[in-house]
């Protein structure tokens, strides 16, 4: 019974994260179209989320491609964060 509750909580968090990612993509696109520099921040959030998921998968499965791909996405996120910070 406890495991079922934990599975439900995990699934709920996963679905909520999917919705947050979709909304962040939408807001990022709107900012880009309107010429608002906040689109860089939106991309930072998206790439950070992708890197986090990949690092978590690496910890869970110990597959090196997850780690290296996470490093790539994390590096892109850091560059976007610096770029966004410099354009404010």
Short mmCIF file of C-alpha atoms in Angstrom, two decimals:
data_model
loop_
_atom_site.label_atom_id
_atom_site.label_comp_id
_atom_site.label_asym_id
_atom_site.label_seq_id
_atom_site.Cartn_x
_atom_site.Cartn_y
_atom_site.Cartn_z
CA UNK A 1 0.00 0.00 0.00
CA UNK A 2 2.82 2.44 0.85
CA UNK A 3 4.62 1.56 -2.39
CA UNK A 4 1.44 2.29 -4.36
CA UNK A 5 1.17 5.74 -2.73
CA UNK A 6 4.81 6.45 -3.56
CA UNK A 7 4.26 5.34 -7.15
CA UNK A 8 1.26 7.66 -7.42
CA UNK A 9 3.28 10.56 -6.00
CA UNK A 10 6.14 9.85 -8.40
CA UNK A 11 3.78 9.69 -11.38
CA UNK A 12 2.09 12.91 -10.32
CA UNK A 13 5.45 14.71 -10.08
CA UNK A 14 6.45 13.35 -13.49
CA UNK A 15 3.24 14.54 -15.13
CA UNK A 16 3.51 17.92 -13.40
CA UNK A 17 7.07 18.31 -14.67
CA UNK A 18 5.93 17.47 -18.20
CA UNK A 19 3.32 20.23 -17.99
CA UNK A 20 5.84 22.74 -16.59
CA UNK A 21 8.25 21.91 -19.42
CA UNK A 22 5.53 22.39 -22.03
CA UNK A 23 4.48 25.73 -20.53
CA UNK A 24 8.09 26.89 -20.32
CA UNK A 25 8.55 26.05 -24.00
CA UNK A 26 5.43 28.04 -24.84
CA UNK A 27 6.49 31.10 -22.81
CA UNK A 28 10.00 30.90 -24.28
CA UNK A 29 8.58 30.88 -27.80
CA UNK A 30 6.29 33.84 -27.04
CA UNK A 31 9.22 35.80 -25.57
CA UNK A 32 11.35 35.03 -28.62
CA UNK A 33 8.63 36.14 -31.04
CA UNK A 34 8.03 39.37 -29.10
CA UNK A 35 11.75 40.12 -28.91
CA UNK A 36 11.88 39.81 -25.12
CA UNK A 37 15.33 38.60 -23.94
CA UNK A 38 13.65 36.37 -21.35
CA UNK A 39 13.62 33.59 -23.98
CA UNK A 40 17.25 32.93 -23.04
CA UNK A 41 16.16 32.31 -19.46
CA UNK A 42 13.45 29.96 -20.67
CA UNK A 43 15.97 27.96 -22.66
CA UNK A 44 18.23 27.89 -19.61
CA UNK A 45 15.42 26.33 -17.58
CA UNK A 46 14.66 23.76 -20.29
CA UNK A 47 18.29 22.71 -20.81
CA UNK A 48 18.83 22.55 -17.03
CA UNK A 49 15.82 20.27 -16.72
CA UNK A 50 17.06 18.00 -19.49
CA UNK A 51 20.52 17.81 -17.88
CA UNK A 52 18.98 17.00 -14.49
CA UNK A 53 16.89 14.18 -15.94
CA UNK A 54 19.93 12.74 -17.71
CA UNK A 55 22.09 12.90 -14.56
CA UNK A 56 19.32 11.19 -12.60
CA UNK A 57 19.14 8.44 -15.22
CA UNK A 58 22.92 8.05 -15.03
CA UNK A 59 22.70 7.60 -11.26
CA UNK A 60 19.86 5.10 -11.66
CA UNK A 61 21.26 3.04 -14.55
CA UNK A 62 25.03 3.78 -14.50
CA UNK A 63 25.10 4.26 -18.27
CA UNK A 64 27.85 6.67 -19.31
CA UNK A 65 25.99 8.11 -22.34
CA UNK A 66 23.45 9.61 -19.91
CA UNK A 67 26.28 11.30 -18.01
CA UNK A 68 28.05 12.68 -21.09
CA UNK A 69 24.83 13.88 -22.69
CA UNK A 70 23.88 15.48 -19.38
CA UNK A 71 27.22 17.30 -19.38
CA UNK A 72 26.52 18.66 -22.87
CA UNK A 73 23.04 19.90 -21.95
CA UNK A 74 24.30 21.25 -18.62
CA UNK A 75 27.09 23.14 -20.37
CA UNK A 76 24.60 24.65 -22.80
CA UNK A 77 22.44 25.67 -19.83
CA UNK A 78 25.38 27.39 -18.13
CA UNK A 79 26.24 29.33 -21.30
CA UNK A 80 22.60 30.40 -21.67
CA UNK A 81 22.49 31.46 -18.02
CA UNK A 82 25.59 33.63 -18.42
CA UNK A 83 24.31 35.08 -21.71
CA UNK A 84 20.92 35.84 -20.13
CA UNK A 85 22.60 37.43 -17.11
CA UNK A 86 24.75 39.66 -19.29
CA UNK A 87 21.80 40.87 -21.38
CA UNK A 88 19.75 42.19 -18.46
#
